[in-house]
Tab-separated table of N, CA and C in Angstrom:
chain	number	residue	atom	x	y	z
A	1450	MET	N	-24.747	-141.952	-111.475
A	1450	MET	CA	-24.338	-142.744	-110.345
A	1450	MET	C	-23.160	-143.613	-110.772
A	1451	VAL	N	-22.111	-143.552	-109.978
A	1451	VAL	CA	-20.902	-144.314	-110.262
A	1451	VAL	C	-20.836	-145.492	-109.295
A	1452	VAL	N	-20.673	-146.682	-109.881
A	1452	VAL	CA	-20.555	-147.879	-109.072
A	1452	VAL	C	-19.083	-148.243	-108.994
A	1453	THR	N	-18.595	-148.322	-107.785
A	1453	THR	CA	-17.177	-148.636	-107.615
A	1453	THR	C	-16.967	-150.137	-107.555
A	1454	ARG	N	-15.768	-150.465	-107.813
A	1454	ARG	CA	-15.384	-151.882	-107.745
A	1454	ARG	C	-15.603	-152.429	-106.336
A	1455	ARG	N	-15.311	-151.626	-105.352
A	1455	ARG	CA	-15.479	-152.026	-103.961
A	1455	ARG	C	-16.954	-152.310	-103.652
A	1456	ALA	N	-17.886	-151.525	-104.167
A	1456	ALA	CA	-19.318	-151.716	-103.938
A	1456	ALA	C	-19.793	-153.007	-104.589
A	1457	VAL	N	-19.285	-153.316	-105.784
A	1457	VAL	CA	-19.663	-154.549	-106.474
A	1457	VAL	C	-19.175	-155.760	-105.686
A	1458	ILE	N	-17.943	-155.717	-105.217
A	1458	ILE	CA	-17.388	-156.828	-104.432
A	1458	ILE	C	-18.169	-157.007	-103.134
A	1459	PHE	N	-18.503	-155.892	-102.491
A	1459	PHE	CA	-19.288	-155.971	-101.255
A	1459	PHE	C	-20.656	-156.600	-101.521
A	1460	ALA	N	-21.329	-156.172	-102.585
A	1460	ALA	CA	-22.656	-156.697	-102.922
A	1460	ALA	C	-22.589	-158.183	-103.235
A	1461	LEU	N	-21.596	-158.613	-103.992
A	1461	LEU	CA	-21.449	-160.027	-104.321
A	1461	LEU	C	-21.152	-160.855	-103.077
A	1462	THR	N	-20.311	-160.350	-102.201
A	1462	THR	CA	-19.997	-161.051	-100.957
A	1462	THR	C	-21.246	-161.196	-100.095
A	1463	PHE	N	-22.021	-160.133	-100.021
A	1463	PHE	CA	-23.256	-160.170	-99.255
A	1463	PHE	C	-24.226	-161.209	-99.826
A	1464	LEU	N	-24.405	-161.236	-101.148
A	1464	LEU	CA	-25.300	-162.188	-101.785
A	1464	LEU	C	-24.845	-163.631	-101.569
A	1465	VAL	N	-23.544	-163.881	-101.641
A	1465	VAL	CA	-23.017	-165.229	-101.399
A	1465	VAL	C	-23.289	-165.649	-99.956
A	1466	ALA	N	-23.116	-164.752	-99.011
A	1466	ALA	CA	-23.355	-165.056	-97.604
A	1466	ALA	C	-24.840	-165.378	-97.365
A	1467	VAL	N	-25.729	-164.599	-97.967
A	1467	VAL	CA	-27.167	-164.847	-97.814
A	1467	VAL	C	-27.537	-166.199	-98.434
A	1468	ALA	N	-26.994	-166.499	-99.618
A	1468	ALA	CA	-27.281	-167.777	-100.270
A	1468	ALA	C	-26.764	-168.944	-99.435
A	1469	ALA	N	-25.581	-168.810	-98.870
A	1469	ALA	CA	-25.023	-169.879	-98.034
A	1469	ALA	C	-25.882	-170.098	-96.791
A	1470	ALA	N	-26.353	-169.028	-96.199
A	1470	ALA	CA	-27.221	-169.153	-95.028
A	1470	ALA	C	-28.532	-169.837	-95.395
A	1471	ALA	N	-29.103	-169.499	-96.546
A	1471	ALA	CA	-30.353	-170.126	-96.984
A	1471	ALA	C	-30.164	-171.617	-97.236
A	1472	VAL	N	-29.076	-171.996	-97.872
A	1472	VAL	CA	-28.795	-173.407	-98.142
A	1472	VAL	C	-28.618	-174.159	-96.825
A	1473	THR	N	-27.922	-173.563	-95.876
A	1473	THR	CA	-27.715	-174.192	-94.570
A	1473	THR	C	-29.042	-174.426	-93.859
A	1474	ILE	N	-29.926	-173.455	-93.909
A	1474	ILE	CA	-31.237	-173.593	-93.262
A	1474	ILE	C	-32.054	-174.691	-93.933
A	1475	VAL	N	-32.060	-174.721	-95.247
A	1475	VAL	CA	-32.824	-175.747	-95.969
A	1475	VAL	C	-32.285	-177.137	-95.656
A	1476	LEU	N	-30.974	-177.299	-95.677
A	1476	LEU	CA	-30.385	-178.608	-95.384
A	1476	LEU	C	-30.644	-179.036	-93.945
A	1477	ALA	N	-30.553	-178.112	-93.019
A	1477	ALA	CA	-30.790	-178.444	-91.614
A	1477	ALA	C	-32.243	-178.839	-91.388
A	1478	THR	N	-33.161	-178.159	-92.025
A	1478	THR	CA	-34.582	-178.458	-91.861
A	1478	THR	C	-34.938	-179.789	-92.494
A	1479	SER	N	-34.486	-180.024	-93.711
A	1479	SER	CA	-34.842	-181.286	-94.372
A	1479	SER	C	-34.124	-182.461	-93.730
A	1480	GLY	N	-32.904	-182.287	-93.275
A	1480	GLY	CA	-32.165	-183.364	-92.625
A	1480	GLY	C	-32.788	-183.792	-91.319
A	1481	SER	N	-33.301	-182.845	-90.546
A	1481	SER	CA	-33.897	-183.205	-89.265
A	1481	SER	C	-35.214	-183.946	-89.453
A	1482	LYS	N	-35.977	-183.618	-90.502
A	1482	LYS	CA	-37.230	-184.332	-90.747
A	1482	LYS	C	-36.956	-185.792	-91.061
A	1483	GLU	N	-35.948	-186.052	-91.886
A	1483	GLU	CA	-35.618	-187.434	-92.216
A	1483	GLU	C	-35.158	-188.192	-90.977
A	1484	ALA	N	-34.362	-187.556	-90.138
A	1484	ALA	CA	-33.837	-188.220	-88.952
A	1484	ALA	C	-34.921	-188.416	-87.896
A	1485	ASP	N	-35.974	-187.625	-87.966
A	1485	ASP	CA	-37.028	-187.687	-86.960
A	1485	ASP	C	-38.155	-188.649	-87.327
A	1486	THR	N	-38.044	-189.331	-88.470
A	1486	THR	CA	-39.067	-190.291	-88.873
A	1486	THR	C	-38.413	-191.570	-89.386
A	1487	PHE	N	-39.214	-192.628	-89.475
A	1487	PHE	CA	-38.741	-193.879	-90.060
A	1487	PHE	C	-39.913	-194.571	-90.751
A	1488	THR	N	-39.599	-195.545	-91.568
A	1488	THR	CA	-40.631	-196.353	-92.213
A	1488	THR	C	-40.785	-197.642	-91.422
A	1489	LEU	N	-41.971	-197.851	-90.901
A	1489	LEU	CA	-42.259	-199.073	-90.159
A	1489	LEU	C	-42.662	-200.146	-91.172
A	1490	LYS	N	-41.964	-201.269	-91.139
A	1490	LYS	CA	-42.227	-202.364	-92.069
A	1490	LYS	C	-42.641	-203.602	-91.299
A	1491	GLY	N	-43.336	-204.494	-91.981
A	1491	GLY	CA	-43.741	-205.714	-91.317
A	1491	GLY	C	-44.199	-206.783	-92.276
A	1492	THR	N	-44.378	-207.970	-91.705
A	1492	THR	CA	-44.860	-209.128	-92.436
A	1492	THR	C	-46.034	-209.713	-91.663
A	1493	LEU	N	-47.081	-210.079	-92.389
A	1493	LEU	CA	-48.263	-210.687	-91.801
A	1493	LEU	C	-48.373	-212.106	-92.347
A	1494	TYR	N	-48.396	-213.093	-91.435
A	1494	TYR	CA	-48.554	-214.495	-91.812
A	1494	TYR	C	-49.958	-214.930	-91.407
A	1495	VAL	N	-50.733	-215.435	-92.368
A	1495	VAL	CA	-52.087	-215.909	-92.089
A	1495	VAL	C	-52.157	-217.385	-92.458
A	1496	ALA	N	-52.325	-218.250	-91.443
A	1496	ALA	CA	-52.434	-219.689	-91.678
A	1496	ALA	C	-53.800	-220.000	-92.273
A	1497	LYS	N	-53.847	-221.043	-93.080
A	1497	LYS	CA	-55.100	-221.466	-93.712
A	1497	LYS	C	-55.756	-220.271	-94.394
A	1498	CYS	N	-54.950	-219.536	-95.141
A	1498	CYS	CA	-55.383	-218.251	-95.687
A	1498	CYS	C	-56.519	-218.361	-96.688
A	1499	MET	N	-56.738	-219.525	-97.244
A	1499	MET	CA	-57.806	-219.665	-98.222
A	1499	MET	C	-59.153	-219.954	-97.554
A	1500	SER	N	-59.161	-220.137	-96.245
A	1500	SER	CA	-60.419	-220.406	-95.546
A	1500	SER	C	-61.082	-219.095	-95.139
A	1501	SER	N	-62.323	-219.174	-94.730
A	1501	SER	CA	-63.046	-217.967	-94.329
A	1501	SER	C	-62.604	-217.534	-92.932
A	1502	GLY	N	-62.958	-216.337	-92.578
A	1502	GLY	CA	-62.648	-215.828	-91.249
A	1502	GLY	C	-61.523	-214.820	-91.224
A	1503	TYR	N	-60.856	-214.604	-92.352
A	1503	TYR	CA	-59.747	-213.658	-92.386
A	1503	TYR	C	-59.943	-212.575	-93.444
A	1504	GLY	N	-61.185	-212.311	-93.794
A	1504	GLY	CA	-61.494	-211.315	-94.815
A	1504	GLY	C	-60.990	-209.918	-94.470
A	1505	ASP	N	-60.876	-209.622	-93.188
A	1505	ASP	CA	-60.400	-208.304	-92.769
A	1505	ASP	C	-58.884	-208.171	-92.885
A	1506	LEU	N	-58.189	-209.243	-93.273
A	1506	LEU	CA	-56.731	-209.219	-93.391
A	1506	LEU	C	-56.272	-209.324	-94.847
A	1507	LEU	N	-57.200	-209.191	-95.774
A	1507	LEU	CA	-56.877	-209.296	-97.194
A	1507	LEU	C	-56.028	-208.114	-97.655
A	1508	PRO	N	-55.349	-208.252	-98.796
A	1508	PRO	CA	-54.598	-207.113	-99.339
A	1508	PRO	C	-55.495	-205.878	-99.437
A	1509	GLY	N	-54.934	-204.756	-99.044
A	1509	GLY	CA	-55.685	-203.515	-98.994
A	1509	GLY	C	-56.194	-203.188	-97.605
A	1510	ALA	N	-56.170	-204.166	-96.696
A	1510	ALA	CA	-56.613	-203.912	-95.322
A	1510	ALA	C	-55.748	-202.825	-94.690
A	1511	GLN	N	-56.368	-201.993	-93.899
A	1511	GLN	CA	-55.666	-200.880	-93.270
A	1511	GLN	C	-54.708	-201.360	-92.184
A	1512	VAL	N	-53.524	-200.772	-92.169
A	1512	VAL	CA	-52.524	-200.985	-91.118
A	1512	VAL	C	-52.404	-199.653	-90.381
A	1513	GLU	N	-52.660	-199.678	-89.089
A	1513	GLU	CA	-52.628	-198.454	-88.291
A	1513	GLU	C	-51.499	-198.539	-87.274
A	1514	VAL	N	-50.694	-197.484	-87.199
A	1514	VAL	CA	-49.605	-197.405	-86.229
A	1514	VAL	C	-49.963	-196.323	-85.214
A	1515	THR	N	-49.924	-196.692	-83.918
A	1515	THR	CA	-50.237	-195.747	-82.847
A	1515	THR	C	-49.101	-195.720	-81.833
A	1516	ASP	N	-49.133	-194.715	-80.972
A	1516	ASP	CA	-48.163	-194.688	-79.871
A	1516	ASP	C	-48.869	-195.062	-78.576
A	1517	GLN	N	-48.134	-195.028	-77.473
A	1517	GLN	CA	-48.662	-195.475	-76.185
A	1517	GLN	C	-49.845	-194.649	-75.704
A	1518	SER	N	-50.000	-193.425	-76.206
A	1518	SER	CA	-51.130	-192.590	-75.787
A	1518	SER	C	-52.360	-192.805	-76.666
A	1519	GLY	N	-52.216	-193.612	-77.724
A	1519	GLY	CA	-53.328	-193.857	-78.628
A	1519	GLY	C	-53.340	-192.963	-79.851
A	1520	GLU	N	-52.361	-192.059	-79.945
A	1520	GLU	CA	-52.292	-191.174	-81.114
A	1520	GLU	C	-51.931	-191.983	-82.363
A	1521	VAL	N	-52.677	-191.784	-83.439
A	1521	VAL	CA	-52.381	-192.449	-84.697
A	1521	VAL	C	-51.190	-191.743	-85.337
A	1522	LEU	N	-50.112	-192.505	-85.571
A	1522	LEU	CA	-48.882	-191.954	-86.120
A	1522	LEU	C	-48.790	-192.124	-87.628
A	1523	GLY	N	-49.526	-193.083	-88.166
A	1523	GLY	CA	-49.502	-193.313	-89.603
A	1523	GLY	C	-50.422	-194.451	-89.981
A	1524	VAL	N	-50.788	-194.470	-91.268
A	1524	VAL	CA	-51.679	-195.494	-91.794
A	1524	VAL	C	-51.109	-196.003	-93.108
A	1525	GLY	N	-51.145	-197.314	-93.276
A	1525	GLY	CA	-50.709	-197.947	-94.515
A	1525	GLY	C	-51.702	-199.024	-94.892
A	1526	ALA	N	-51.264	-199.947	-95.759
A	1526	ALA	CA	-52.150	-201.022	-96.200
A	1526	ALA	C	-51.371	-202.313	-96.379
A	1527	VAL	N	-52.069	-203.429	-96.208
A	1527	VAL	CA	-51.494	-204.747	-96.468
A	1527	VAL	C	-51.342	-204.890	-97.980
A	1528	GLU	N	-50.179	-205.359	-98.409
A	1528	GLU	CA	-49.917	-205.545	-99.826
A	1528	GLU	C	-50.372	-206.932	-100.272
A	1529	LEU	N	-50.284	-207.216	-101.557
A	1529	LEU	CA	-50.671	-208.526	-102.083
A	1529	LEU	C	-49.938	-209.634	-101.357
A	1530	SER	N	-50.612	-210.770	-101.183
A	1530	SER	CA	-50.014	-211.882	-100.452
A	1530	SER	C	-49.696	-213.036	-101.387
A	1531	ASP	N	-48.865	-213.921	-100.904
A	1531	ASP	CA	-48.511	-215.142	-101.620
A	1531	ASP	C	-48.766	-216.319	-100.700
A	1532	ALA	N	-49.428	-217.362	-101.205
A	1532	ALA	CA	-49.592	-218.588	-100.428
A	1532	ALA	C	-48.277	-219.345	-100.509
A	1533	VAL	N	-47.765	-219.742	-99.365
A	1533	VAL	CA	-46.515	-220.499	-99.328
A	1533	VAL	C	-46.743	-221.779	-98.545
A	1534	ALA	N	-45.880	-222.727	-98.742
A	1534	ALA	CA	-46.022	-224.012	-98.048
A	1534	ALA	C	-45.935	-223.811	-96.543
A	1535	ASN	N	-46.666	-224.621	-95.817
A	1535	ASN	CA	-46.619	-224.593	-94.367
A	1535	ASN	C	-45.175	-224.825	-93.930
A	1536	ARG	N	-44.646	-223.915	-93.161
A	1536	ARG	CA	-43.232	-223.979	-92.786
A	1536	ARG	C	-42.926	-225.168	-91.886
A	1537	LYS	N	-43.892	-225.655	-91.139
A	1537	LYS	CA	-43.618	-226.754	-90.212
A	1537	LYS	C	-43.736	-228.115	-90.881
A	1538	SER	N	-44.823	-228.329	-91.624
A	1538	SER	CA	-45.068	-229.675	-92.136
A	1538	SER	C	-44.724	-229.838	-93.608
A	1539	GLY	N	-44.521	-228.745	-94.326
A	1539	GLY	CA	-44.235	-228.838	-95.741
A	1539	GLY	C	-45.477	-229.065	-96.584
A	1540	GLU	N	-46.674	-229.025	-95.990
A	1540	GLU	CA	-47.900	-229.237	-96.743
A	1540	GLU	C	-48.173	-228.035	-97.629
A	1541	THR	N	-48.697	-228.300	-98.823
A	1541	THR	CA	-48.908	-227.214	-99.774
A	1541	THR	C	-50.349	-227.043	-100.200
A	1542	SER	N	-51.293	-227.758	-99.631
A	1542	SER	CA	-52.686	-227.589	-100.041
A	1542	SER	C	-53.155	-226.189	-99.656
A	1543	ALA	N	-54.125	-225.682	-100.399
A	1543	ALA	CA	-54.583	-224.309	-100.205
A	1543	ALA	C	-55.081	-224.055	-98.788
A	1544	LEU	N	-55.771	-225.029	-98.190
A	1544	LEU	CA	-56.321	-224.814	-96.852
A	1544	LEU	C	-55.267	-224.933	-95.760
A	1545	LYS	N	-54.099	-225.445	-96.076
A	1545	LYS	CA	-53.047	-225.565	-95.076
A	1545	LYS	C	-51.923	-224.571	-95.329
A	1546	ALA	N	-52.019	-223.800	-96.394
A	1546	ALA	CA	-50.968	-222.856	-96.761
A	1546	ALA	C	-50.953	-221.657	-95.820
A	1547	ILE	N	-49.837	-221.003	-95.796
A	1547	ILE	CA	-49.690	-219.761	-95.045
A	1547	ILE	C	-49.549	-218.638	-96.067
A	1548	CYS	N	-50.418	-217.645	-95.978
A	1548	CYS	CA	-50.292	-216.480	-96.848
A	1548	CYS	C	-49.369	-215.479	-96.168
A	1549	THR	N	-48.438	-214.974	-96.919
A	1549	THR	CA	-47.480	-214.002	-96.415
A	1549	THR	C	-47.725	-212.671	-97.097
A	1550	SER	N	-47.987	-211.650	-96.321
A	1550	SER	CA	-48.214	-210.305	-96.852
A	1550	SER	C	-47.243	-209.343	-96.199
A	1551	LYS	N	-46.845	-208.342	-96.940
A	1551	LYS	CA	-45.963	-207.288	-96.426
A	1551	LYS	C	-46.784	-206.026	-96.193
A	1552	PHE	N	-46.281	-205.161	-95.340
A	1552	PHE	CA	-46.881	-203.841	-95.161
A	1552	PHE	C	-45.789	-202.861	-94.755
A	1553	SER	N	-46.030	-201.597	-95.033
A	1553	SER	CA	-45.121	-200.542	-94.584
A	1553	SER	C	-45.929	-199.268	-94.382
A	1554	VAL	N	-45.487	-198.480	-93.414
A	1554	VAL	CA	-46.111	-197.198	-93.109
A	1554	VAL	C	-44.985	-196.181	-93.003
A	1555	VAL	N	-45.017	-195.164	-93.841
A	1555	VAL	CA	-43.929	-194.191	-93.924
A	1555	VAL	C	-44.130	-193.014	-92.973
A	1556	ASN	N	-43.037	-192.324	-92.711
A	1556	ASN	CA	-43.013	-191.088	-91.907
A	1556	ASN	C	-43.549	-191.260	-90.488
A	1557	ILE	N	-43.166	-192.363	-89.861
A	1557	ILE	CA	-43.534	-192.573	-88.459
A	1557	ILE	C	-42.556	-191.770	-87.594
A	1558	PRO	N	-43.052	-190.887	-86.728
A	1558	PRO	CA	-42.141	-190.069	-85.915
A	1558	PRO	C	-41.387	-190.902	-84.873
A	1559	THR	N	-40.139	-190.543	-84.652
A	1559	THR	CA	-39.329	-191.208	-83.632
A	1559	THR	C	-39.598	-190.569	-82.269
A	1560	GLY	N	-39.020	-191.173	-81.245
A	1560	GLY	CA	-39.085	-190.575	-79.916
A	1560	GLY	C	-40.266	-191.003	-79.069
A	1561	ARG	N	-41.008	-191.999	-79.510
A	1561	ARG	CA	-42.132	-192.484	-78.710
A	1561	ARG	C	-41.666	-193.691	-77.904
A	1562	LYS	N	-42.279	-193.905	-76.759
A	1562	LYS	CA	-41.885	-195.016	-75.898
A	1562	LYS	C	-42.266	-196.358	-76.523
A	1563	MET	N	-43.509	-196.458	-77.011
A	1563	MET	CA	-44.005	-197.705	-77.598
A	1563	MET	C	-44.706	-197.406	-78.920
A	1564	TYR	N	-44.642	-198.401	-79.817
A	1564	TYR	CA	-45.308	-198.324	-81.116
A	1564	TYR	C	-46.211	-199.538	-81.252
A	1565	GLY	N	-47.462	-199.298	-81.625
A	1565	GLY	CA	-48.422	-200.376	-81.782
A	1565	GLY	C	-48.884	-200.495	-83.221
A	1566	VAL	N	-49.073	-201.734	-83.672
A	1566	VAL	CA	-49.583	-201.996	-85.014
A	1566	VAL	C	-50.894	-202.758	-84.893
A	1567	HIS	N	-51.897	-202.271	-85.616
A	1567	HIS	CA	-53.205	-202.923	-85.648
A	1567	HIS	C	-53.605	-203.142	-87.096
A	1568	ILE	N	-54.003	-204.374	-87.412
A	1568	ILE	CA	-54.500	-204.722	-88.739
A	1568	ILE	C	-55.813	-205.469	-88.542
A	1569	GLY	N	-56.802	-205.150	-89.346
A	1569	GLY	CA	-58.047	-205.913	-89.314
A	1569	GLY	C	-59.103	-205.326	-88.396
A	1570	ASN	N	-60.065	-206.182	-88.052
A	1570	ASN	CA	-61.201	-205.717	-87.252
A	1570	ASN	C	-60.792	-205.459	-85.795
A	1571	ALA	N	-61.749	-204.947	-85.026
A	1571	ALA	CA	-61.472	-204.558	-83.637
A	1571	ALA	C	-61.065	-205.730	-82.755
A	1572	ASN	N	-61.436	-206.957	-83.125
A	1572	ASN	CA	-61.095	-208.128	-82.318
A	1572	ASN	C	-59.627	-208.518	-82.428
A	1573	ARG	N	-58.907	-207.987	-83.386
A	1573	ARG	CA	-57.529	-208.411	-83.640
A	1573	ARG	C	-56.529	-207.856	-82.632
A	1574	GLY	N	-56.816	-206.739	-82.017
A	1574	GLY	CA	-55.904	-206.188	-81.017
A	1574	GLY	C	-54.717	-205.456	-81.634
A	1575	VAL	N	-53.846	-204.977	-80.753
A	1575	VAL	CA	-52.670	-204.198	-81.138
A	1575	VAL	C	-51.427	-204.938	-80.652
A	1576	ILE	N	-50.413	-205.002	-81.484
A	1576	ILE	CA	-49.133	-205.595	-81.099
A	1576	ILE	C	-48.169	-204.440	-80.825
A	1577	TRP	N	-47.508	-204.470	-79.665
A	1577	TRP	CA	-46.666	-203.360	-79.206
A	1577	TRP	C	-45.192	-203.725	-79.216
A	1578	LYS	N	-44.352	-202.722	-79.545
A	1578	LYS	CA	-42.900	-202.861	-79.465
A	1578	LYS	C	-42.290	-201.517	-79.079
A	1579	PRO	N	-41.155	-201.552	-78.369
A	1579	PRO	CA	-40.421	-200.303	-78.132
A	1579	PRO	C	-39.792	-199.829	-79.448
A	1580	GLU	N	-39.382	-198.585	-79.479
A	1580	GLU	CA	-38.881	-197.971	-80.724
A	1580	GLU	C	-37.773	-198.774	-81.392
A	1581	SER	N	-36.786	-199.207	-80.631
A	1581	SER	CA	-35.656	-199.917	-81.241
A	1581	SER	C	-36.114	-201.172	-81.970
A	1582	GLU	N	-37.080	-201.888	-81.417
A	1582	GLU	CA	-37.602	-203.100	-82.058
A	1582	GLU	C	-38.553	-202.758	-83.203
A	1583	ALA	N	-39.346	-201.699	-83.039
A	1583	ALA	CA	-40.279	-201.291	-84.097
A	1583	ALA	C	-39.519	-200.916	-85.365
A	1584	LYS	N	-38.360	-200.304	-85.214
A	1584	LYS	CA	-37.552	-199.935	-86.382
A	1584	LYS	C	-37.017	-201.165	-87.113
A	1585	GLN	N	-36.918	-202.286	-86.421
A	1585	GLN	CA	-36.461	-203.532	-87.048
A	1585	GLN	C	-37.593	-204.239	-87.779
A	1586	GLY	N	-38.844	-203.885	-87.480
A	1586	GLY	CA	-39.995	-204.446	-88.172
A	1586	GLY	C	-40.857	-205.321	-87.284
A	1587	PHE	N	-42.046	-205.579	-87.769
A	1587	PHE	CA	-43.024	-206.407	-87.058
A	1587	PHE	C	-43.253	-207.686	-87.843
A	1588	GLU	N	-43.419	-208.792	-87.145
A	1588	GLU	CA	-43.861	-210.048	-87.732
A	1588	GLU	C	-45.106	-210.469	-86.963
A	1589	LEU	N	-46.233	-210.467	-87.671
A	1589	LEU	CA	-47.510	-210.806	-87.054
A	1589	LEU	C	-48.028	-212.093	-87.676
A	1590	SER	N	-48.619	-212.959	-86.859
A	1590	SER	CA	-49.184	-214.195	-87.403
A	1590	SER	C	-50.523	-214.468	-86.749
A	1591	ILE	N	-51.383	-215.148	-87.510
A	1591	ILE	CA	-52.705	-215.508	-87.016
A	1591	ILE	C	-53.139	-216.822	-87.641
A	1592	GLY	N	-53.891	-217.596	-86.866
A	1592	GLY	CA	-54.476	-218.833	-87.367
A	1592	GLY	C	-53.584	-220.029	-87.324
A	1593	SER	N	-52.528	-219.987	-86.546
A	1593	SER	CA	-51.615	-221.139	-86.510
A	1593	SER	C	-52.154	-222.270	-85.672
């Protein structure tokens, strides 16, 4: 069997075209997934954080993100908190301090009308924001 120069060039051209098509498909697929999701971030402020009654808001507490239909879009956790001075009065005693905790939930799908965040027990409720505001983050406070 004799392989001509023309056959080799044709085969190489074909392989380059197939590889380029595969790379294009991979980039298009991975790029759309990133554009179709976001990381929802937030801050939780708990007044008088050293007192009882807020055990369900401690670090490790589940953070649930839902949409307007009630579908759970993602789950995260409250991170370690820091007691900080009361922002209004400047008081620094443990019972008057405000604990500040951060949270984030990754891969939240875009395109929903409303996004709700729930932390803690069933009595805490859900805080809602439209997508544009949810992408900017949530600031939740309790016990003020």
